[in-house]
XYZ file of C-alpha atoms in Angstrom:
773
model
C 158.871 135.365 120.020
C 161.350 132.694 120.448
C 159.871 130.497 117.467
C 160.573 133.533 114.938
C 164.256 134.079 116.140
C 164.624 129.877 115.604
C 162.603 129.939 112.297
C 165.567 132.800 111.051
C 168.188 130.592 112.567
C 166.728 127.428 110.187
C 166.368 129.933 107.207
C 169.726 131.339 107.419
C 170.989 127.504 107.558
C 169.209 126.834 104.461
C 170.288 129.866 102.727
C 174.387 128.714 103.797
C 173.708 125.649 102.115
C 172.240 127.253 98.676
C 175.621 129.880 99.005
C 177.631 127.245 99.227
C 176.793 125.628 96.605
C 176.424 128.968 94.210
C 179.774 129.686 95.515
C 181.877 126.697 95.092
C 180.409 126.681 91.621
C 181.817 129.722 90.779
C 184.865 130.029 92.912
C 186.408 126.325 92.795
C 187.578 126.764 89.042
C 190.275 129.313 90.467
C 192.077 126.564 92.202
C 191.596 124.403 89.084
C 192.814 126.410 86.381
C 196.428 126.050 86.894
C 196.434 122.224 86.832
C 193.436 122.514 84.138
C 195.506 124.941 82.090
C 199.044 123.115 81.757
C 197.306 119.476 80.931
C 199.820 118.098 83.393
C 197.637 115.413 85.186
C 194.198 113.749 84.389
C 191.232 115.825 85.339
C 190.212 112.510 87.245
C 193.414 113.557 89.497
C 192.834 116.742 89.553
C 189.544 116.312 91.049
C 190.406 113.939 93.620
C 193.494 115.931 94.944
C 191.418 119.184 95.124
C 188.433 117.215 97.188
C 190.918 115.976 99.418
C 192.416 119.698 100.027
C 188.915 121.172 100.289
C 187.702 118.607 102.930
C 191.038 119.216 105.084
C 190.780 122.782 104.624
C 187.017 123.005 105.814
C 187.992 121.555 109.285
C 190.851 123.642 110.160
C 189.090 126.825 109.241
C 187.532 127.679 112.742
C 189.364 130.316 113.188
C 188.233 132.384 110.315
C 184.819 132.295 111.492
C 185.428 135.144 113.931
C 185.334 137.551 111.138
C 181.706 136.838 110.755
C 181.394 137.440 114.568
C 183.250 140.369 115.252
C 185.983 141.251 112.239
C 183.814 143.927 110.740
C 181.284 145.617 114.229
C 181.711 145.305 117.647
C 178.794 142.561 118.493
C 178.792 144.126 122.149
C 176.916 147.655 120.755
C 174.104 145.664 119.228
C 171.144 143.718 120.938
C 170.208 140.251 120.093
C 167.141 141.076 117.484
C 169.326 143.773 116.075
C 172.105 140.883 115.235
C 169.737 138.643 113.920
C 168.274 141.296 111.355
C 171.791 141.973 110.513
C 172.879 138.618 110.070
C 169.596 138.204 107.435
C 169.899 141.150 105.897
C 173.566 139.391 105.121
C 172.503 136.611 103.875
C 169.756 137.089 101.812
C 171.737 139.801 100.168
C 174.753 137.780 99.764
C 172.791 134.988 97.741
C 171.009 137.362 95.565
C 174.052 139.599 94.766
C 175.988 136.298 93.687
C 172.655 135.106 91.599
C 172.614 138.670 89.977
C 176.190 138.817 88.811
C 176.507 135.411 87.636
C 173.045 135.590 85.403
C 174.674 138.999 84.271
C 178.191 137.015 83.632
C 179.878 139.543 85.572
C 183.062 138.925 87.818
C 182.226 139.043 91.244
C 184.235 137.687 94.763
C 182.402 135.848 97.495
C 184.998 137.510 100.048
C 184.523 141.122 98.954
C 180.884 140.295 98.942
C 180.619 138.978 102.504
C 182.767 141.583 104.155
C 181.065 144.580 102.529
C 177.613 143.113 103.182
C 178.809 142.744 106.797
C 180.033 146.570 106.758
C 176.505 147.951 104.875
C 174.207 146.048 107.463
C 176.472 147.424 110.483
C 176.454 150.636 109.486
C 173.105 151.151 108.716
C 171.876 149.183 111.690
C 174.148 151.572 113.781
C 172.283 154.695 112.134
C 169.229 153.289 112.878
C 170.104 153.202 116.867
C 171.855 156.276 116.664
C 168.749 158.247 115.064
C 166.715 156.772 117.926
C 168.827 157.598 120.623
C 169.501 160.974 119.117
C 173.057 160.698 119.000
C 175.778 162.160 116.119
C 176.775 160.606 113.169
C 180.282 160.215 114.165
C 179.559 157.839 116.972
C 179.108 155.352 114.372
C 182.700 154.745 114.922
C 182.015 153.047 118.265
C 179.989 150.357 116.639
C 182.028 149.387 113.702
C 185.333 147.689 114.098
C 187.292 150.143 112.288
C 190.566 149.010 112.965
C 190.187 145.437 111.833
C 187.750 146.600 108.776
C 190.097 148.846 107.465
C 192.881 146.260 107.817
C 190.692 143.611 106.239
C 190.000 146.015 103.210
C 193.295 147.317 102.755
C 194.443 143.339 103.016
C 192.028 142.784 100.059
C 193.366 145.643 97.908
C 196.938 144.988 98.469
C 196.172 141.328 97.863
C 195.477 142.125 94.217
C 198.870 144.457 93.483
C 201.023 142.080 95.373
C 199.507 138.598 93.877
C 200.377 140.538 90.486
C 203.617 141.971 91.543
C 204.748 138.686 93.179
C 203.753 136.180 90.705
C 205.300 138.592 87.629
C 208.908 138.258 89.512
C 208.551 134.893 90.619
C 207.600 133.803 86.964
C 210.347 135.690 85.301
C 213.064 134.527 87.428
C 211.867 130.932 87.248
C 211.632 131.226 83.249
C 215.239 132.856 83.381
C 216.483 130.101 85.333
C 215.018 126.921 83.617
C 213.855 128.502 79.840
C 211.271 126.595 78.012
C 213.606 123.918 77.815
C 212.953 123.207 81.317
C 212.972 119.260 80.923
C 216.243 118.718 79.574
C 217.919 121.259 82.438
C 220.302 119.562 84.551
C 218.647 117.123 87.178
C 219.914 119.791 89.947
C 218.043 122.383 88.333
C 214.925 120.822 88.885
C 215.747 119.408 92.099
C 216.264 123.314 93.539
C 213.354 124.209 91.881
C 211.414 121.412 93.450
C 212.628 122.240 96.742
C 211.971 125.753 96.526
C 208.432 125.208 95.480
C 207.563 122.002 97.821
C 209.264 123.951 100.766
C 206.783 127.061 100.127
C 203.946 124.854 99.458
C 204.453 122.559 102.509
C 205.459 124.923 104.930
C 202.596 127.131 104.600
C 199.938 123.689 104.752
C 201.836 123.036 107.889
C 201.354 126.421 109.001
C 197.673 126.968 107.860
C 196.486 123.266 108.683
C 198.345 122.283 112.109
C 198.148 125.869 113.802
C 194.149 125.529 113.155
C 193.916 121.845 114.812
C 193.570 120.928 118.625
C 196.909 118.987 118.842
C 198.795 122.306 117.751
C 197.657 123.513 121.318
C 199.385 120.975 123.122
C 203.392 121.097 124.616
C 205.848 118.568 123.635
C 209.155 117.779 125.408
C 211.105 117.290 121.837
C 210.337 121.116 121.431
C 211.579 122.210 124.216
C 207.942 122.298 126.276
C 206.375 124.661 123.497
C 203.834 124.121 121.539
C 203.643 123.236 117.835
C 201.411 126.444 117.380
C 204.045 128.577 118.890
C 207.276 126.157 117.512
C 205.874 127.302 114.058
C 205.756 130.846 114.635
C 208.993 131.333 116.201
C 211.572 128.737 114.367
C 210.556 129.905 110.936
C 214.028 129.910 109.256
C 215.224 126.463 111.370
C 212.131 125.026 109.928
C 212.431 126.590 106.068
C 216.183 125.748 105.964
C 215.489 121.914 106.894
C 212.561 121.607 104.924
C 214.677 123.293 101.848
C 217.096 120.883 102.196
C 215.063 117.702 102.852
C 212.520 118.534 99.661
C 215.453 119.445 97.465
C 217.089 115.646 98.220
C 214.013 113.958 97.663
C 213.449 115.704 94.653
C 216.798 115.001 93.341
C 216.272 111.197 93.994
C 212.948 111.131 92.790
C 214.066 112.724 89.522
C 217.386 110.669 89.183
C 216.359 107.069 90.672
C 212.626 107.039 89.970
C 212.306 109.099 86.704
C 209.902 111.373 88.161
C 208.535 114.754 86.540
C 208.987 117.207 89.489
C 206.706 119.749 88.237
C 203.836 117.282 87.870
C 204.642 116.363 91.826
C 204.683 120.533 92.475
C 201.178 120.759 90.459
C 199.385 117.908 92.251
C 200.643 119.320 95.642
C 200.247 122.765 94.596
C 196.467 122.283 93.982
C 195.690 120.402 97.234
C 197.316 123.400 98.949
C 195.370 125.671 97.124
C 192.248 123.601 97.538
C 193.003 123.708 101.448
C 193.663 127.383 101.321
C 190.363 128.087 99.249
C 188.180 126.079 101.829
C 189.964 127.663 104.942
C 189.545 131.222 103.630
C 186.491 130.979 101.764
C 184.234 128.678 104.003
C 183.731 131.992 106.122
C 181.854 133.683 103.189
C 179.489 130.666 103.343
C 178.768 129.577 106.708
C 180.396 132.054 108.843
C 177.202 134.132 109.243
C 174.737 131.421 109.590
C 177.108 129.682 112.629
C 177.840 132.830 114.295
C 173.443 133.282 114.323
C 173.084 130.239 115.740
C 175.493 130.872 118.152
C 173.959 133.691 119.043
C 170.920 132.078 119.314
C 171.806 129.495 122.092
C 173.583 132.262 123.921
C 170.633 134.354 123.849
C 167.947 131.278 124.804
C 170.106 130.434 127.788
C 170.332 133.889 129.072
C 166.506 134.189 129.442
C 166.682 138.168 128.868
C 164.618 139.665 126.404
C 165.835 139.927 122.918
C 165.809 143.749 122.513
C 167.495 143.691 126.131
C 170.459 141.010 125.314
C 174.195 142.599 124.259
C 175.861 140.248 121.913
C 179.008 140.753 123.869
C 179.440 136.960 123.876
C 180.444 137.368 120.265
C 183.652 139.080 120.882
C 184.712 136.079 122.694
C 186.486 133.309 121.164
C 184.001 130.416 120.452
C 185.275 127.156 118.740
C 182.938 126.089 115.366
C 181.912 122.625 115.690
C 184.148 120.256 113.599
C 181.086 118.340 112.530
C 179.363 121.565 111.140
C 182.489 122.157 109.080
C 182.825 118.641 107.724
C 179.292 118.964 106.279
C 179.652 121.967 104.764
C 183.308 120.731 103.207
C 181.101 117.570 101.794
C 178.508 119.712 100.456
C 181.763 121.633 98.948
C 183.365 118.596 97.736
C 179.828 117.544 96.185
C 179.358 120.817 94.487
C 182.633 120.622 92.921
C 182.369 117.254 91.570
C 178.603 117.595 90.102
C 178.645 121.273 89.086
C 178.378 121.808 85.487
C 180.617 125.114 86.171
C 183.243 123.450 88.393
C 183.539 121.078 85.351
C 184.237 123.270 82.556
C 187.590 123.721 81.394
C 188.246 126.816 79.644
C 187.688 129.441 81.813
C 188.525 133.291 81.538
C 191.586 133.088 83.351
C 192.735 129.993 80.999
C 191.968 132.561 78.301
C 193.614 135.294 79.536
C 196.718 133.384 80.312
C 196.960 131.486 77.363
C 200.560 131.166 76.010
C 199.008 130.729 72.351
C 196.255 132.398 70.172
C 192.593 131.742 71.931
C 189.247 133.916 71.108
C 189.447 137.260 72.953
C 186.476 137.759 75.385
C 187.034 141.362 75.997
C 187.288 144.486 73.807
C 190.045 146.739 74.573
C 189.595 150.444 75.954
C 191.503 153.409 75.901
C 192.775 152.456 79.345
C 193.963 149.259 78.393
C 195.577 150.566 75.335
C 197.334 153.325 76.932
C 198.908 150.841 79.467
C 199.752 148.811 76.762
C 201.451 152.016 75.017
C 203.417 152.643 78.192
C 204.604 149.159 78.666
C 206.060 149.329 75.207
C 207.827 152.665 75.902
C 209.282 151.372 79.221
C 210.496 147.887 77.460
C 212.608 150.441 74.891
C 214.160 151.963 77.760
C 215.286 148.820 79.231
C 216.680 147.658 76.218
C 218.959 151.041 76.136
C 220.009 150.411 79.387
C 221.111 146.798 79.700
C 224.001 145.508 77.474
C 222.926 143.636 74.239
C 224.990 140.692 75.330
C 222.601 140.509 78.367
C 219.732 140.965 76.476
C 220.654 138.216 73.829
C 220.803 135.727 76.998
C 217.352 136.794 78.633
C 215.724 136.659 74.803
C 217.572 133.377 74.541
C 215.789 131.820 77.722
C 212.398 133.462 76.727
C 212.613 131.330 73.290
C 209.306 129.488 72.799
C 209.067 125.904 71.431
C 207.897 125.321 68.259
C 205.160 122.317 68.358
C 204.060 120.959 65.488
C 200.913 118.614 65.732
C 198.058 117.422 63.311
C 195.247 119.440 62.944
C 192.838 116.968 64.895
C 195.623 117.509 67.866
C 195.628 121.295 67.831
C 193.315 121.879 70.580
C 194.885 119.288 73.230
C 197.798 121.830 73.175
C 198.225 123.519 77.075
C 197.585 126.737 77.340
C 200.670 127.343 79.280
C 203.584 125.166 80.546
C 204.089 123.098 83.707
C 206.557 125.919 84.980
C 204.094 128.419 84.651
C 201.340 126.120 85.996
C 203.583 125.263 89.503
C 204.573 129.040 89.909
C 200.780 130.115 89.811
C 200.212 127.285 92.424
C 203.079 128.243 94.742
C 202.706 131.902 94.772
C 198.944 131.826 95.022
C 198.770 129.134 97.786
C 201.774 130.994 99.977
C 199.520 134.512 99.444
C 196.392 132.867 100.581
C 198.028 130.634 103.364
C 199.663 133.591 104.905
C 196.328 135.874 104.976
C 194.313 133.156 106.280
C 196.951 132.544 109.440
C 196.661 136.275 110.267
C 193.085 135.882 110.246
C 192.894 138.341 107.503
C 189.892 137.111 104.568
C 190.913 138.112 101.307
C 189.656 137.377 97.646
C 191.332 134.094 96.569
C 189.347 134.721 93.149
C 191.896 137.749 92.496
C 194.477 136.354 94.409
C 194.890 133.290 91.491
C 193.318 135.632 89.069
C 196.024 138.059 89.475
C 198.741 135.488 90.318
C 197.997 134.042 86.894
C 197.706 137.183 85.169
C 201.629 138.557 86.746
C 203.009 135.304 85.563
C 201.507 135.894 81.879
C 203.115 139.066 81.513
C 206.290 137.967 82.952
C 206.484 135.205 80.578
C 205.399 137.169 77.252
C 201.899 135.489 76.943
C 200.539 138.837 75.840
C 202.085 139.550 72.885
C 201.477 142.487 70.772
C 198.566 140.778 68.809
C 196.628 140.269 72.407
C 197.812 142.669 75.350
C 195.345 145.339 74.639
C 192.328 142.459 74.897
C 193.810 141.085 77.885
C 194.979 143.662 79.719
C 191.020 145.314 79.228
C 190.075 141.866 80.492
C 191.970 142.333 83.653
C 190.802 145.771 83.920
C 187.120 144.571 83.461
C 187.836 141.949 86.168
C 189.021 144.450 88.969
C 186.208 146.820 87.722
C 184.006 144.180 88.880
C 185.332 143.808 92.176
C 184.869 147.412 92.847
C 181.065 147.376 91.730
C 180.530 144.305 94.072
C 181.725 146.129 97.096
C 179.611 148.890 96.533
C 176.527 147.064 95.323
C 177.211 144.667 98.611
C 177.440 147.383 100.911
C 174.478 149.574 99.553
C 172.023 146.305 99.414
C 173.156 144.903 102.709
C 172.409 148.340 104.090
C 168.681 148.847 102.459
C 167.764 145.412 103.609
C 168.811 145.801 107.250
C 166.203 149.280 106.605
C 163.633 147.056 105.435
C 163.807 144.417 108.181
C 164.087 146.981 110.910
C 161.025 148.772 109.578
C 158.760 145.610 109.093
C 160.374 143.381 111.274
C 159.354 139.367 110.752
C 156.560 140.121 108.351
C 159.164 141.989 106.112
C 161.505 139.135 106.378
C 159.052 136.715 105.259
C 158.550 139.054 102.176
C 162.000 139.530 101.268
C 162.748 135.351 101.896
C 159.837 134.830 99.450
C 161.383 137.334 96.958
C 164.479 135.808 96.945
C 163.491 132.344 96.249
C 161.254 133.939 93.652
C 164.096 135.668 91.681
C 166.383 132.759 92.348
C 164.125 130.265 90.550
C 162.906 132.950 87.773
C 166.817 133.419 87.149
C 167.500 129.484 87.334
C 164.510 128.839 84.593
C 165.608 131.757 82.675
C 169.221 130.579 82.623
C 168.220 126.828 81.395
C 166.171 128.174 79.030
C 169.015 130.401 77.417
C 171.377 127.543 77.604
C 168.820 125.380 75.813
C 168.257 127.636 73.295
C 172.286 128.488 73.020
C 172.989 124.923 72.407
C 170.183 124.340 69.847
C 171.446 127.157 68.040
C 173.919 126.186 65.092
C 177.210 128.114 65.323
C 179.597 128.509 62.343
C 182.092 126.182 62.102
C 186.104 127.047 60.929
C 186.532 124.958 57.828
C 189.872 122.579 58.325
C 190.156 120.981 54.768
C 192.753 122.007 52.148
C 191.265 121.394 48.982
C 188.866 123.406 47.228
C 186.248 120.422 46.907
C 186.740 120.038 50.828
C 186.031 123.778 51.879
C 183.094 123.838 49.260
C 181.797 120.948 51.404
C 182.889 121.928 54.843
C 181.328 125.664 54.015
C 178.141 124.605 52.877
C 176.764 124.346 56.374
C 177.864 127.772 57.460
C 176.158 129.240 54.497
C 173.039 127.327 55.355
C 173.051 128.429 58.724
C 173.608 131.893 57.848
C 171.006 132.013 55.255
C 168.676 130.359 57.585
C 169.495 132.987 60.368
C 169.404 135.849 57.973
C 166.119 135.046 56.546
C 164.733 134.959 60.250
C 166.481 138.573 60.802
C 165.277 139.992 57.870
C 161.676 138.910 58.438
C 161.640 139.876 62.279
C 162.711 143.296 61.227
C 160.161 144.012 58.621
C 157.564 142.688 61.069
C 158.808 144.447 64.213
C 158.562 147.903 61.862
C 154.968 146.995 60.812
C 153.633 146.147 64.381
C 155.611 149.027 65.920
C 157.516 146.341 68.247
C 160.303 147.635 69.966
C 161.378 144.932 72.299
C 161.189 142.307 68.892
C 163.327 144.825 67.185
C 165.345 144.768 70.044
C 166.256 140.942 70.446
C 166.627 140.826 66.535
C 169.531 143.298 66.732
C 171.169 141.282 69.748
C 170.649 137.925 67.118
C 172.334 139.961 63.917
C 175.046 141.037 66.308
C 175.940 137.539 67.573
C 176.003 136.284 63.809
C 178.378 139.111 62.802
C 180.531 138.048 65.521
C 180.741 134.505 64.529
C 181.736 135.543 60.658
C 184.253 137.745 62.299
C 185.763 134.976 63.766
C 185.784 132.985 60.834
C 187.128 135.698 59.280
C 190.220 136.008 61.960
C 190.935 132.632 61.802
C 192.124 132.867 58.430
C 195.778 133.242 58.939
C 195.948 129.551 60.711
C 193.794 128.261 57.994
C 196.552 129.624 55.200
C 199.432 128.467 57.236
C 197.923 124.726 57.712
C 197.603 124.968 53.782
C 199.824 122.397 51.830
C 201.343 124.334 48.733
C 199.315 122.866 46.252
C 196.188 123.790 47.785
C 196.114 127.577 47.454
C 193.319 127.694 45.326
C 191.240 126.581 48.372
C 192.205 129.990 50.380
C 190.947 131.733 47.407
C 187.723 130.624 47.387
C 187.466 130.605 51.468
C 188.454 134.021 51.394
C 185.661 134.717 49.056
C 183.022 133.045 50.657
C 183.638 134.971 54.128
C 183.657 137.974 52.338
C 180.154 137.268 50.923
C 179.095 136.399 54.205
C 180.442 139.340 55.744
C 178.815 141.696 53.135
C 175.405 139.609 54.176
C 175.625 139.998 57.602
C 176.536 144.001 57.477
C 173.375 144.392 55.293
C 171.379 142.866 57.621
C 172.945 144.712 60.824
C 172.181 147.740 59.374
C 168.678 146.981 58.429
C 167.892 145.758 62.141
C 169.569 148.887 63.186
C 168.027 151.567 61.562
C 164.402 149.821 62.152
C 165.119 149.465 65.833
C 166.103 153.060 65.911
C 163.224 154.472 64.133
C 160.608 152.578 66.288
C 163.010 154.020 69.282
C 162.848 157.367 68.260
C 158.735 156.914 68.105
C 158.666 158.021 64.349
C 155.641 157.872 62.500
C 154.698 154.485 61.411
C 155.138 153.690 57.960
C 152.376 153.930 55.517
C 150.031 150.500 54.465
C 151.315 150.615 51.151
C 154.972 151.110 52.003
C 154.658 147.825 54.686
C 152.454 145.780 52.117
C 155.962 146.280 49.373
C 157.986 145.337 51.944
C 156.077 142.223 53.096
C 156.069 141.460 49.327
C 160.140 141.620 49.278
C 160.235 139.701 52.468
C 158.039 136.926 50.697
C 160.122 136.821 47.869
C 163.566 137.110 50.007
C 161.904 134.061 52.206
C 161.589 131.925 49.095
C 165.049 132.639 47.735
C 166.375 132.022 51.228
C 164.874 128.395 52.053
C 165.729 127.327 48.916
C 169.289 128.187 49.071
C 169.282 126.818 52.615
C 167.884 123.745 51.319
C 170.459 123.340 48.119
C 173.284 123.600 51.047
C 171.999 121.832 53.611
C 171.425 118.720 51.330
C 174.921 119.456 49.225
C 172.577 119.649 46.241
C 174.985 122.174 44.640
C 173.372 121.544 41.228
C 170.490 123.693 42.383
C 172.385 126.673 42.390
C 172.310 127.447 39.043
C 168.493 127.457 38.728
C 168.859 130.077 41.893
C 170.664 131.883 39.608
C 168.385 132.229 36.765
C 166.151 133.326 39.027
C 167.814 136.136 40.197
C 166.359 138.748 37.773
C 163.155 138.659 39.137
C 163.625 139.363 42.867
C 166.277 142.612 41.692
C 163.432 143.553 39.285
C 160.903 143.578 42.175
C 162.821 145.917 44.424
C 163.414 148.218 41.509
C 160.183 148.240 41.059
C 158.797 149.416 44.789
C 162.279 151.998 44.664
C 160.291 153.903 41.585
C 156.813 153.565 43.100
C 157.906 154.833 46.307
C 159.775 157.947 44.077
C 156.540 158.343 42.453
C 154.776 158.427 45.967
C 156.813 160.779 47.357
C 156.562 163.079 44.608
C 152.847 162.962 44.696
C 151.488 162.452 48.096
C 154.494 163.698 50.190
C 154.895 162.038 53.768
C 157.143 162.081 56.402
C 160.962 162.423 55.510
C 162.163 160.218 58.095
C 159.672 157.415 57.029
C 160.818 158.083 53.641
C 164.575 157.995 54.452
C 164.029 154.933 56.019
C 162.498 153.316 53.396
C 164.505 154.171 50.558
C 167.460 152.941 53.114
C 165.881 149.337 53.447
C 165.049 148.971 49.747
C 168.441 149.996 48.857
C 170.135 148.135 51.527
C 168.100 145.014 50.365
C 169.390 145.283 47.146
C 173.001 145.467 48.681
C 171.739 142.103 50.393
C 170.447 140.405 47.401
C 174.165 141.259 45.696
C 175.788 139.888 48.029
C 174.363 136.320 48.136
C 173.818 135.944 44.329
C 178.041 136.656 44.480
C 178.315 134.008 47.314
C 175.974 131.864 45.039
C 177.879 132.464 41.943
C 181.355 131.909 43.581
C 180.164 128.451 45.026
C 178.527 127.356 41.339
C 181.846 128.222 39.368
C 183.959 126.638 41.913
C 181.959 123.249 42.097
C 181.539 123.258 38.019
C 185.241 123.390 37.870
C 186.369 120.885 40.917
C 186.586 117.498 40.833
C 184.137 114.912 41.542
C 183.815 114.477 45.240
C 184.134 110.508 44.534
C 187.573 110.853 43.391
C 188.899 113.182 46.375
C 190.126 112.588 49.617
C 187.645 112.424 52.321
C 187.091 116.083 53.971
C 187.697 116.811 57.790
C 183.416 117.369 57.908
C 183.052 114.348 56.193
C 185.065 112.423 58.835
C 182.810 113.880 61.238
C 179.524 112.868 59.316
C 178.761 116.398 58.194
C 178.396 115.527 54.925
C 176.187 112.911 53.037
């Protein structure tokens, strides 16, 4: 039996490594966002600074491991075998839950998941024990550390509200003092800001780091015989005051004599501090449970008492975590940070939601986001009546954004926000996380960093009337995901404990096998999906300012839409013929994706026209018409796909043989038209468009013939009303699809014939990139 528990400890250790990799891949970007979004320093420098911060934070995180041992439940109430079941259930649930959320692309928090998994597993085991002993449900409070658990949960809840509020307040004050023209302000202003920011960051680095080190427990005569830990805790004001004077003078010296950009220094130290706080706070999420299991196993082996009789009171005492284990965990985190594709990704959800400029909005507005935006607009109007006009004018002047003009090729190089906001994000998030860590309170670093960034974005007026509803919806989705994580973690861990208690080691083996199988399947599925996404051509925005340039650039988009549209139409007809619901469902997703891409191109029209020269207005007319026809095509395809799926999904009668035969004839004719169109646009052989237009009557006549044939069949044979409605809808929408396609071809044919020969024109943006022949 001893070997079974040893195998459980080994399994937990392997799960811990997997959990570290999965968790860091998702969470690491939270402390990289501010540095990446501001583009103040190079990616390599950011990664080196963050790696050092993680390594230091991991070594000093020993105290946080107590959360896994006694923070949620009272270990003395459980026996060794029960504790091992709880820990095994928690780790299996955690890795499956994180992987599940990652696969769905839903936001989650490793801290929230581990806290509620421990709570759910402990409550389930407590209820099992109470039921076996014939106790009362109210006895569950004896098993759970209710005061600590409540404090932890409230701490996580409050951290979200506090992070948003403080982030917004500090950013508003900072912008009011510094404005967007912060680099031109007097040197003492930058030095003062540097003093405040660096004092806050460095004090909490010392508080977080030194308090966890062994040297902090030793007494020194220079500080009156007190320990460094006690001195830091009792002499807060003197330390902060001296630190503020020192950092302010140093900042002034760096600015004045060495011409140092103090904001870059703040971002570097802030990234280090946030990485340190992340490692110190989040390491418990990944290895706290396995380390507690290992320490429990050691104590049980030394006792010689049977597993079901050995009380786990030993976990209630303070047991230091070996520094070597913390160091190894830190190295795994650092390696994951460097080699994980997710951690390397520059554009992340929080950067998009906090971007000062226009970006592709990832979330759809809802009634709640619209209501909150209306309330905020109303509140803003109220304050305008209260504040004197002179004050309002001064405030507006400080919040005036500079106009930055870049060439089209360099537009993507603009940072999402400036260095002042990046400094505030790092300073506030680092301080909040470090305070919580120093009080042994786990909080969600994901949501603290996220909510600080959202608060500073709001205060910095990054959420304008064009983007507010989308970004507020994004914030609400993130918070909703957080609550869903908590409920899912609690429930799943409780079920896991029940199953393990029921089946013992056999159940653990089955669940571990199932977990490995599920993780492998999700990995293969995700990799396959990524390859498909990469292989699929996406539509590209036009950059050229001449008609001829737009003709050549848009050719690739048209070939892409025609190719995908051809496939979507054929799949809809085949799905109807075979009554294949899964194929029709997949087809529906494909056309939704294509429609979204065309809509995105239309949303970019404003910026396309703004970038045009005065002599290139004709290009805008042509481009608008082309996008209009592409949208007409996708709308027709979307309707055809939707009604086909609806018909089969509702289990209506199959189409008759003659109807399917007629639709296949039309599909063959359309396939020939679309294939020839695709070839013409891919090869830029625009002279072939004329011959395509000459054959348009044949396809139109075929559709008209099938409509007439169905009218005759309906009158003579009768048939199902649903089938007849579907069939006519398909034919009429196919006719609309043909109209849109032919209109697009005529627009292209006319524009190409009237334009200047390509050889006499400057090379378009597409040609420069090798997109044209």
